[in-house]
mmCIF file of C-alpha atoms and ligand atoms in Angstrom:
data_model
loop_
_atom_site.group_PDB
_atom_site.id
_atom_site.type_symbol
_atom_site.label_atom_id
_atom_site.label_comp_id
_atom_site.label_asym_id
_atom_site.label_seq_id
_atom_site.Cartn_x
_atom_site.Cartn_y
_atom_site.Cartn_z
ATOM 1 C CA UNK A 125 0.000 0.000 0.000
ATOM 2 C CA UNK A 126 1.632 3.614 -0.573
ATOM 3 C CA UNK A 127 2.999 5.513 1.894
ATOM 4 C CA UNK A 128 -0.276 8.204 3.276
ATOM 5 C CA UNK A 129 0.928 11.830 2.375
ATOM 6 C CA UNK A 130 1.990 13.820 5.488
ATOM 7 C CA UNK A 131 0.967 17.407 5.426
ATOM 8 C CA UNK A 132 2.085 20.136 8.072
ATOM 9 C CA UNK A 133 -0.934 22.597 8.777
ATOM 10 C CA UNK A 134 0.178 25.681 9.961
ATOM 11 C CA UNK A 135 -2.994 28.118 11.308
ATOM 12 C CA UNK A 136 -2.549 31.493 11.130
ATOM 13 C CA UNK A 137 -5.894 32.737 12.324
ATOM 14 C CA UNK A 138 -8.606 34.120 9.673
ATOM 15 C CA UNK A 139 -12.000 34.198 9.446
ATOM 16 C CA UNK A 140 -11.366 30.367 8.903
ATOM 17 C CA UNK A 141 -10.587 30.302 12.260
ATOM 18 C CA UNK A 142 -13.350 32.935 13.619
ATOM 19 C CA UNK A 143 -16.557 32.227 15.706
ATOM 20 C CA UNK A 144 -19.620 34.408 16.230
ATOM 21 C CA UNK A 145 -22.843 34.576 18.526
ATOM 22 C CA UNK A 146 -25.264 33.258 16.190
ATOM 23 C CA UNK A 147 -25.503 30.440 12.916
ATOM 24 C CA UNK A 148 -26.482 33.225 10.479
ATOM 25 C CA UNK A 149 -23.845 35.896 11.230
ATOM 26 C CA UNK A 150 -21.335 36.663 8.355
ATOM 27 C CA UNK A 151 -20.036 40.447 9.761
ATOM 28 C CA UNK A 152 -18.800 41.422 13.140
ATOM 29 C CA UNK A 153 -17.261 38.175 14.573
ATOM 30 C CA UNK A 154 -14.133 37.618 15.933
ATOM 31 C CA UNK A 155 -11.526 36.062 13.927
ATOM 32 C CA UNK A 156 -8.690 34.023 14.797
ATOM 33 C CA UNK A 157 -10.525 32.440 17.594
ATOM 34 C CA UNK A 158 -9.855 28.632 16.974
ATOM 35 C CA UNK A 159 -6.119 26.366 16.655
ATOM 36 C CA UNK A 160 -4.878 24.119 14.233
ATOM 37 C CA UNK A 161 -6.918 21.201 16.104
ATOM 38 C CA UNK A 162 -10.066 22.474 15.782
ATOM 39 C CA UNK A 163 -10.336 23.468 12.359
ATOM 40 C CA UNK A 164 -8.991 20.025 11.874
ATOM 41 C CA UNK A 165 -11.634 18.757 14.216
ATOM 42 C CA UNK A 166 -14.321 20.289 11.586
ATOM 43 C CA UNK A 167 -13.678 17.521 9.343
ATOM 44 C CA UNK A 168 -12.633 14.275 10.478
ATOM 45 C CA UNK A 169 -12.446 12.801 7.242
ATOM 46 C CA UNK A 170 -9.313 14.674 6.149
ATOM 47 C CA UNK A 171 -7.420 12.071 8.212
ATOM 48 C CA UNK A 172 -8.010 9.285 5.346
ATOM 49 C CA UNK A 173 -6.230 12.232 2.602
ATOM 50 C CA UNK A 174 -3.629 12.731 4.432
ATOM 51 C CA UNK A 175 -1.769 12.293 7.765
ATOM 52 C CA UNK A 176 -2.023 16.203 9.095
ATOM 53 C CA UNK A 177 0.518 17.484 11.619
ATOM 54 C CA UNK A 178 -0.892 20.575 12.737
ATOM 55 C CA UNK A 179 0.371 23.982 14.833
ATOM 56 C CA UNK A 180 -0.666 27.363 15.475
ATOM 57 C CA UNK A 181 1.583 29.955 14.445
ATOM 58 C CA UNK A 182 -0.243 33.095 15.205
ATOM 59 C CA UNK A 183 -4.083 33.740 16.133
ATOM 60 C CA UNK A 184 -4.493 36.692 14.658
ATOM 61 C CA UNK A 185 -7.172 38.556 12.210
ATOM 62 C CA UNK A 186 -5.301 39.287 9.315
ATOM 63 C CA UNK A 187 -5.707 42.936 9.316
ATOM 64 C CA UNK A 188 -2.799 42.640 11.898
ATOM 65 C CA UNK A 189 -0.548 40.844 9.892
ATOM 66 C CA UNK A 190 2.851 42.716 9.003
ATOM 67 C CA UNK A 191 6.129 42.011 7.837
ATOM 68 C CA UNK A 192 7.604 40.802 10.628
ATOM 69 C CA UNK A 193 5.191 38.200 10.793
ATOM 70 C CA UNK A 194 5.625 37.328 7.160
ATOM 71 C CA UNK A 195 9.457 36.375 7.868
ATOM 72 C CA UNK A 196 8.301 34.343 11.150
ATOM 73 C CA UNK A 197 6.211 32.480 8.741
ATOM 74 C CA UNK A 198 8.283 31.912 6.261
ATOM 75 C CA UNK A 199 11.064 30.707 8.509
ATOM 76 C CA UNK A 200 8.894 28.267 9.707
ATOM 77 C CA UNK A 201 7.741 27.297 6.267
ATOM 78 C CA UNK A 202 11.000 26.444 5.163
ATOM 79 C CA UNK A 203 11.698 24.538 7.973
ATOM 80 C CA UNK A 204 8.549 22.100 7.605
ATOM 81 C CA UNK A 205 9.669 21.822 3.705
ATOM 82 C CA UNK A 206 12.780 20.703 4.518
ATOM 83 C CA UNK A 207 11.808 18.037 6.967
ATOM 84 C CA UNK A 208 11.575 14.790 4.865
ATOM 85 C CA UNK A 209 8.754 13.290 6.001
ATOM 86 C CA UNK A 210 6.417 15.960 5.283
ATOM 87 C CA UNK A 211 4.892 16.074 1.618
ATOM 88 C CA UNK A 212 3.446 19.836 1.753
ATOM 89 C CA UNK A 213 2.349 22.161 3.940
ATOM 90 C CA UNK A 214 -1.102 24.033 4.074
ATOM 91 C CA UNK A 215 -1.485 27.781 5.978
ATOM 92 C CA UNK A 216 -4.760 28.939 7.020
ATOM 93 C CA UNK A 217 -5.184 32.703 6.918
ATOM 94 C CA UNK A 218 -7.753 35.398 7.234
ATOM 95 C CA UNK A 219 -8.649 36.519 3.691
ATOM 96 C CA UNK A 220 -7.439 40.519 4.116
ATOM 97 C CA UNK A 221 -3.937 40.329 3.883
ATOM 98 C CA UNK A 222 -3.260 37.011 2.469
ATOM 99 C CA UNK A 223 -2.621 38.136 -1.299
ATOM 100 C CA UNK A 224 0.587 39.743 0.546
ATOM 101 C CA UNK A 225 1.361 36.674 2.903
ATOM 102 C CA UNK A 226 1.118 34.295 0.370
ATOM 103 C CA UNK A 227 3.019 36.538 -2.366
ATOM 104 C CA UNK A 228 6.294 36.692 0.503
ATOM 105 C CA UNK A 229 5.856 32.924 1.305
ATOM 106 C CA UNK A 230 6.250 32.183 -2.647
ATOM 107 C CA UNK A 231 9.609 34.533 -3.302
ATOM 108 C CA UNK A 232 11.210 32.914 -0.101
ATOM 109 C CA UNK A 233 10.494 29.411 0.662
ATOM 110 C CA UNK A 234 12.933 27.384 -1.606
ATOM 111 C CA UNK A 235 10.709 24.215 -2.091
ATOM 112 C CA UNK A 236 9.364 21.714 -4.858
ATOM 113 C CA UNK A 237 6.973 20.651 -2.001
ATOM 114 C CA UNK A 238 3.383 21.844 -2.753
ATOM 115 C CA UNK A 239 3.231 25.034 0.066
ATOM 116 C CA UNK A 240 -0.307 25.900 0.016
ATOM 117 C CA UNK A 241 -2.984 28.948 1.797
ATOM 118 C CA UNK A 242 -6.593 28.658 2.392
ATOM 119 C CA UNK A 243 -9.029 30.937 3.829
ATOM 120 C CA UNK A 244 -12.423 31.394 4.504
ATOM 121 C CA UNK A 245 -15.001 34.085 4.437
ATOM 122 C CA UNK A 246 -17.467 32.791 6.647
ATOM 123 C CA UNK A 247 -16.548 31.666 9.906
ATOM 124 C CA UNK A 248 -16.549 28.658 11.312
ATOM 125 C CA UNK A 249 -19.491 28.798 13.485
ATOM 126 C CA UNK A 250 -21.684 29.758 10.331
ATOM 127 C CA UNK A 251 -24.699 27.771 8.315
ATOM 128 C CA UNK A 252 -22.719 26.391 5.260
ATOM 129 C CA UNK A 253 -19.402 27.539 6.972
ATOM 130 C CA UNK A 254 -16.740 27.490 3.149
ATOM 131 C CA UNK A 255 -13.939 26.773 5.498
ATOM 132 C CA UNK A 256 -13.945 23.327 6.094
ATOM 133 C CA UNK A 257 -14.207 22.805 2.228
ATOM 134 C CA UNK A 258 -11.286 24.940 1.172
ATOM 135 C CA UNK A 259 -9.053 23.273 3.632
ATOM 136 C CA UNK A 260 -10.318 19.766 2.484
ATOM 137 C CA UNK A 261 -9.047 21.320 -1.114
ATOM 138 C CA UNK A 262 -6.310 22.915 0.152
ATOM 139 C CA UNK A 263 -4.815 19.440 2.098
ATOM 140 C CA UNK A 264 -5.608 17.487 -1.276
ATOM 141 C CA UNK A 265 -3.852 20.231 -3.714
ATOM 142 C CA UNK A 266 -0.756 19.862 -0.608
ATOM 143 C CA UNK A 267 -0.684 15.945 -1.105
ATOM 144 C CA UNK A 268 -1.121 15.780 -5.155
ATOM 145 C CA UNK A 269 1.973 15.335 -7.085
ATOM 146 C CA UNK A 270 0.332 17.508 -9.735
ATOM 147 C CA UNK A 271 0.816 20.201 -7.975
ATOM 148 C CA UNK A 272 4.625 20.123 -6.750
ATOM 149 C CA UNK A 273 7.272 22.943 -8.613
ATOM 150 C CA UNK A 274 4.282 25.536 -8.501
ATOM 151 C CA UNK A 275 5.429 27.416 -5.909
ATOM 152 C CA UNK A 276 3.054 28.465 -2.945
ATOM 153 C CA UNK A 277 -0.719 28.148 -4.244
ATOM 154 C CA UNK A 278 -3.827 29.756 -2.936
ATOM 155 C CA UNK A 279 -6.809 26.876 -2.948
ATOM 156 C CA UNK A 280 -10.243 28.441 -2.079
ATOM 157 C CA UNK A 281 -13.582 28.511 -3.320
ATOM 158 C CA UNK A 282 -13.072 25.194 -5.895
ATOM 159 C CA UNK A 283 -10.072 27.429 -7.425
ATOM 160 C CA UNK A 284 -6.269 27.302 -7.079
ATOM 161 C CA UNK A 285 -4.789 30.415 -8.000
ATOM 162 C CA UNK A 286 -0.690 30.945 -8.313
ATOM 163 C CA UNK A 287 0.266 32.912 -4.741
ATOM 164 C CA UNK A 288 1.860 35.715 -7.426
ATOM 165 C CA UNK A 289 -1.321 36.278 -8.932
ATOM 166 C CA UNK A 290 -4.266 36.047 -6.493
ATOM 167 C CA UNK A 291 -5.667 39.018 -4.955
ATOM 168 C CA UNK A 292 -9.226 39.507 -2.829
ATOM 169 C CA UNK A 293 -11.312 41.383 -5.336
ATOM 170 C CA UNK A 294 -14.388 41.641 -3.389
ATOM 171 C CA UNK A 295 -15.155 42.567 0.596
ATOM 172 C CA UNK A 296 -18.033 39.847 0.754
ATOM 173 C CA UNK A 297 -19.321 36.577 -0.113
ATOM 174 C CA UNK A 298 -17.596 33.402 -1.537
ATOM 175 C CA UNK A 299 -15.959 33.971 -4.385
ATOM 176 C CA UNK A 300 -14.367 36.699 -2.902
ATOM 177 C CA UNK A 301 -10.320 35.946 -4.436
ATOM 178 C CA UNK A 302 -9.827 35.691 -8.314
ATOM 179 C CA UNK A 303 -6.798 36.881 -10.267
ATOM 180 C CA UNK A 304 -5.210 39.513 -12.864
ATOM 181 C CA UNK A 305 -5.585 39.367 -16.184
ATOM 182 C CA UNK A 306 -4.204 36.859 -18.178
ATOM 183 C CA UNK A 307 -2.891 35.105 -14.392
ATOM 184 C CA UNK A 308 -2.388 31.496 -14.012
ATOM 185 C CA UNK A 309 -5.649 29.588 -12.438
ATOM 186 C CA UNK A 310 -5.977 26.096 -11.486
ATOM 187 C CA UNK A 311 -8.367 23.941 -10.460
ATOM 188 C CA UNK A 312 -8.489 22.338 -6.736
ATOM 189 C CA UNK A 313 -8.902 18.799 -8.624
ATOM 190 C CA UNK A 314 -5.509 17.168 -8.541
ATOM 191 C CA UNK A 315 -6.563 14.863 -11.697
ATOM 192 C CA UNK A 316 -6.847 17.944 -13.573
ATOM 193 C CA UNK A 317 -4.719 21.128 -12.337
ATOM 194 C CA UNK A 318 -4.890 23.212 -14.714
ATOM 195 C CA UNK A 319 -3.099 26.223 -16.406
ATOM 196 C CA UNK A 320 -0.594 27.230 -13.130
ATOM 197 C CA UNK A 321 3.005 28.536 -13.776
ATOM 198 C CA UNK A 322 5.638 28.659 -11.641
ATOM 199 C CA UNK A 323 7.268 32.718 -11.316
ATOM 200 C CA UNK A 324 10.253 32.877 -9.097
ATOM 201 C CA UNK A 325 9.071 30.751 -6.688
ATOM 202 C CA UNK A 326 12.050 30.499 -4.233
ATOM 203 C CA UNK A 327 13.840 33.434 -5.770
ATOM 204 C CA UNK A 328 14.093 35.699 -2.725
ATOM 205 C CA UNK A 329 15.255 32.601 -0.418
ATOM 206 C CA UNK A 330 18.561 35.078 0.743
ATOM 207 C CA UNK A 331 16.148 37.096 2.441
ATOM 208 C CA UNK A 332 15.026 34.588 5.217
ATOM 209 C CA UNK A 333 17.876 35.483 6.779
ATOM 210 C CA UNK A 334 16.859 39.352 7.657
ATOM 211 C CA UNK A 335 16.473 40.180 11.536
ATOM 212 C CA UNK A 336 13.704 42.718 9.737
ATOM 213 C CA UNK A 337 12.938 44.167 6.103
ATOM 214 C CA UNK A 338 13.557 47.193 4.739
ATOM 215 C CA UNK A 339 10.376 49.513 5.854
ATOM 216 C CA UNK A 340 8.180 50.422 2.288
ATOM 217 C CA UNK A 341 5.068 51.933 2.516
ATOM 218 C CA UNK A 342 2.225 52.639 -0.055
ATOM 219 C CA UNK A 343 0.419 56.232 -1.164
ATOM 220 C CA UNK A 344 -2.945 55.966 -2.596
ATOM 221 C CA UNK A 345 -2.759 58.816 -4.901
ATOM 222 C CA UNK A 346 -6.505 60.433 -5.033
ATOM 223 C CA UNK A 347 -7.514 63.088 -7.143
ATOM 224 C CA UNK A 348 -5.733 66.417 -5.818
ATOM 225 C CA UNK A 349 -3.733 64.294 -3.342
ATOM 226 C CA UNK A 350 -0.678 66.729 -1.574
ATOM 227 C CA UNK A 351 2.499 65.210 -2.670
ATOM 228 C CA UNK A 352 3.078 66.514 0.958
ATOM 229 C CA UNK A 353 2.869 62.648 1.265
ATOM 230 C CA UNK A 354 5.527 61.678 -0.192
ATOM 231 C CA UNK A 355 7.774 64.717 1.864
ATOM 232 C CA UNK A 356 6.699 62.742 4.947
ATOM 233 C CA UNK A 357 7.701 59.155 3.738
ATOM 234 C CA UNK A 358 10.681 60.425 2.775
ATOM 235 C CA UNK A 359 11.384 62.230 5.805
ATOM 236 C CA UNK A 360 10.012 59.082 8.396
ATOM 237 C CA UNK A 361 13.490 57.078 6.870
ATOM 238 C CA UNK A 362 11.146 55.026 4.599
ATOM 239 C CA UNK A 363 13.551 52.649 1.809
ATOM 240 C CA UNK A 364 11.641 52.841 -0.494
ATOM 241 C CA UNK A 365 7.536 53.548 -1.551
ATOM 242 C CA UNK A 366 5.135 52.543 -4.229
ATOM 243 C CA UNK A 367 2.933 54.917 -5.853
ATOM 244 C CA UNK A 368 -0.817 53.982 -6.385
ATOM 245 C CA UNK A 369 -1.576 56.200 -9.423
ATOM 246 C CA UNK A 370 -4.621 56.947 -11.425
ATOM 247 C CA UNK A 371 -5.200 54.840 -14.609
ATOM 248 C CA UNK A 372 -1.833 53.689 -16.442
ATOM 249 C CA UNK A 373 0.433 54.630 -13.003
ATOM 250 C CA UNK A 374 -0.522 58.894 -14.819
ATOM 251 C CA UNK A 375 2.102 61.125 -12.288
ATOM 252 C CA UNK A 376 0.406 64.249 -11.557
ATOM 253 C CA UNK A 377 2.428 67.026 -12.156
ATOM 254 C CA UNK A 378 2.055 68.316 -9.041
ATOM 255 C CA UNK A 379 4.373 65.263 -7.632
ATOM 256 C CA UNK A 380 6.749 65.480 -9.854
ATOM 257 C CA UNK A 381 9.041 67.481 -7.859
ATOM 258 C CA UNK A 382 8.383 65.362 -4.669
ATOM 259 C CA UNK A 383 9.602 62.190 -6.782
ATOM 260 C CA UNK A 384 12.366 64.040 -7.852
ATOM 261 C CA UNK A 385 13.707 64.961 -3.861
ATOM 262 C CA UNK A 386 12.718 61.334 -2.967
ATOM 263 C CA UNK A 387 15.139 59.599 -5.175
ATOM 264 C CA UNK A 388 17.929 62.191 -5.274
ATOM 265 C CA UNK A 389 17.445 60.772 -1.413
ATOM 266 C CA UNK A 390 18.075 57.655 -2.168
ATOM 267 C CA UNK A 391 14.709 56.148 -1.970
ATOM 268 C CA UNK A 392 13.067 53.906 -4.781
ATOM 269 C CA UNK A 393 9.920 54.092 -6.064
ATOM 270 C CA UNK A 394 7.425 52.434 -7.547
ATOM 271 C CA UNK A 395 4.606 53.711 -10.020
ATOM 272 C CA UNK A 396 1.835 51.344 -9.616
ATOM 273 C CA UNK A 397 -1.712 51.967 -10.419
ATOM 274 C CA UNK A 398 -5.364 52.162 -8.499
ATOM 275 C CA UNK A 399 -6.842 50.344 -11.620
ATOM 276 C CA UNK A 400 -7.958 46.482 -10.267
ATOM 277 C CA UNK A 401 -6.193 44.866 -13.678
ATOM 278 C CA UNK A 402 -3.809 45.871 -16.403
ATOM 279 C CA UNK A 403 0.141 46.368 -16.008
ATOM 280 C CA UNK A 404 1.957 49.449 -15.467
ATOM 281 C CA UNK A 405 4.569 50.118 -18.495
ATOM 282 C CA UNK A 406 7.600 52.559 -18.417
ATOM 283 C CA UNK A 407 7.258 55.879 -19.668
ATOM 284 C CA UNK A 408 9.973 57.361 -20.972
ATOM 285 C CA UNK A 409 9.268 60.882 -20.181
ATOM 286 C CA UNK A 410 9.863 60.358 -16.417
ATOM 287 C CA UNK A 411 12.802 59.634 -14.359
ATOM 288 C CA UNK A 412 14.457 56.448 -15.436
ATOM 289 C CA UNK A 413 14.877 55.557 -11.839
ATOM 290 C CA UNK A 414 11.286 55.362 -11.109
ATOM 291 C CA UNK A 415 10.466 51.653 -11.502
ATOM 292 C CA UNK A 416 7.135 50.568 -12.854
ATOM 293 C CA UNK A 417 4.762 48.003 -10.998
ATOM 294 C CA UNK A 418 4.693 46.105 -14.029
ATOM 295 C CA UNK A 419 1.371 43.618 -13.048
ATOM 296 C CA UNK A 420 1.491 43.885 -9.752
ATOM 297 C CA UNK A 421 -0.792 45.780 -7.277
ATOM 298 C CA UNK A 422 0.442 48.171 -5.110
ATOM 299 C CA UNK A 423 -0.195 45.543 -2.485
ATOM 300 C CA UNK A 424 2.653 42.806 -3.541
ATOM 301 C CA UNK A 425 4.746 45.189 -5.684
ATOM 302 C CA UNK A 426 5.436 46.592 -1.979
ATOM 303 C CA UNK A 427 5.839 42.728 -1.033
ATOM 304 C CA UNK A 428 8.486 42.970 -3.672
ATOM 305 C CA UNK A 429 10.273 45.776 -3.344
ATOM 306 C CA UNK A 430 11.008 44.856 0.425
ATOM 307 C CA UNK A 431 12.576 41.708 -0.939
ATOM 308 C CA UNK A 432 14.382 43.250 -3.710
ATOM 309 C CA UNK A 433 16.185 45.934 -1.020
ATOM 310 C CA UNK A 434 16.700 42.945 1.406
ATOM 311 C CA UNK A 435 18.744 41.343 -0.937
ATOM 312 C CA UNK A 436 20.265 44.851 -1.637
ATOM 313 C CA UNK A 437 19.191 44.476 -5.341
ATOM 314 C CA UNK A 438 16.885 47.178 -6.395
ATOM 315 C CA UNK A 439 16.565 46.200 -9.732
ATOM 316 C CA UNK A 440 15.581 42.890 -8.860
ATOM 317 C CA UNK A 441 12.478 44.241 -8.566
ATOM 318 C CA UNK A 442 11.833 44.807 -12.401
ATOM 319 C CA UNK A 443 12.176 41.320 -13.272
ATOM 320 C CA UNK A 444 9.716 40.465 -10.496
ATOM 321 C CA UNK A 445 6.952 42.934 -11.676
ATOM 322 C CA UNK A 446 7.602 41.717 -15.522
ATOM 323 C CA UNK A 447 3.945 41.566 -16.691
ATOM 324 C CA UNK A 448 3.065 37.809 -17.481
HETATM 325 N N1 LIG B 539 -10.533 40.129 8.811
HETATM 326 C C1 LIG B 539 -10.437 38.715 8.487
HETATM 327 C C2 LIG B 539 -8.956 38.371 8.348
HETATM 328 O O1 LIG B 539 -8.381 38.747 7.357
HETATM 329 C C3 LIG B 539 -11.163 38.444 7.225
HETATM 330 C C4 LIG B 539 -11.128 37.021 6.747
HETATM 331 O O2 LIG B 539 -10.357 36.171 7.136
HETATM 332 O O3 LIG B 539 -11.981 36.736 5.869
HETATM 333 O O4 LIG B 539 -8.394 37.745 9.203
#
């Protein structure tokens, strides 16, 4: 008989792991509540998939997630792929920030071992609760040979989207995640996995070994915004910031001379856009030095750039935000 598949669960918190007063309540429960054991508890059945090994990392909403949290997961992500007798490793996370999570897990674990998020946006005390099912997909996608050399994979809602890709696109209801145009989807059926691609999965493994990473923040750039903004990034020590631009990553005029202080400081920027899809492109008439998002939303372009300046490789960055 073959050997079962051992997968390491690592909970994270979530509204996968939330519980509220009453069956029918989808808004204002507490997430994070629950461990490892209990969601397993959910669904006994998952035992005859796979031999689970579970721990809880954080408890935690993901609202509250930040980047020192991301290495602390990471580390231990690495660790659990390089134990031999585990076959892949699924994280449970609350939906808000896992686009970001999932994105730094991808660009530093070094692993052909499926490594694999799921979420929920119901809780777990709710009628038709979606959590136990996306962890049921997300332990089988974890234990299918199909789906090793993707890199880290997002299973939820009957989908499997690549961890570069996925982003929450809506605030409620199931099929809250989807993915950029022209992204690489998968289904959660291991017989048939679909269209996913593997994008420098592994390619930021150096920095893992950061005590912290380099502080980036993000400026939504509104109509009229004060590229007083900017002034105070730079002057708060910031590395580096993206820019969240109207349509194709347009630079008011207005910030122009902002941008210009902020990299004769030594910062780098990002133009990124506001717009949901579509890639940023370089535009010759502004400052070569201003890097362009490429596909990526201001969200994991800033997961990016972090990673780039950790490994003290600013243009690293470019080939990371290459549009597919
Ligand atoms: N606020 C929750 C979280 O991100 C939402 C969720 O999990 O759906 O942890």
């Amino acid at each position: 008989m073959p050997r079962q598949p051992v997968i390491a669960l690592v909970a994270t918190g979530g509204t996968i792991a939330g519980t509220a007063d009453t069956p029918g309540a989808v808004t204002g429960y507490t997430a994070g509540v629950l461990g490892a054991e209990a969601l397993l508890a959910a669904f006994p059945g998952l035992g005859e998939i796979a031999a689970l090994r579970a721990e809880t990392l954080f408890s935690l909403d993901s609202k509250d997630m930040a980047p020192a949290h991301w290495l602390a997961l990471a580390q231990r992500v690495q660790a659990l792929a390089d134990d031999p007798a585990v076959d892949g490793v699924v994280i449970t996370h609350g939906t808000d920030t896992l686009e970001e999570s999932a994105f730094f897990v991808h660009l530093t674990v070094a692993t052909a071992k499926p490594v694999v998020f799921t979420a929920a946006m119901r809780p777990a005390t709710a009628l038709s609760a979606d959590g136990p099912m996306n962890l049921l997909a997300a332990v089988r996608v974890a234990a299918a040979p199909a789906f090793h050399g993707l890199g880290t994979l997002v299973a939820i809602n009957d989908r499997v989207y690549a961890a570069r890709d996925v982003q929450k696109q809506r605030t409620h209801g199931l099929d809250a995640f989807g993915a950029g145009e022209g992204a690489a989807v998968g289904r959660s059926d291991p017989a048939r996995p679909g269209l996913l691609v593997n994008r420098d999965g592994g390619s930021c493994a150096a920095a893992l070994a950061s005590a912290a990473l380099p502080a980036v923040e993000v400026l939504y750039v509104a109509a009229g915004a004060s590229p007083a903004l900017l002034d105070a990034v730079r002057g708060s020590g910031a590395a580096g910031a993206v820019l969240a631009f109207p349509g194709n990553g347009s630079v008011p005029e207005a910030w122009k001379p902002a941008i210009d202080a902020a990299l004769h400081a030594g910062m780098v920027l990002v133009r990124a856009s506001r717009v949901p899809a579509g890639p940023v492109g370089h535009d010759t008439r502004l400052p070569a030095s201003l890097l362009s998002a490429g596909d990526l939303p201001p969200s994991k372009a800033r997961v990016a750039l972090m990673l780039a300046l950790a490994c003290d490789r600013p243009q690293r960055f470019c080939t990371l935000a290459a549009p597919h």
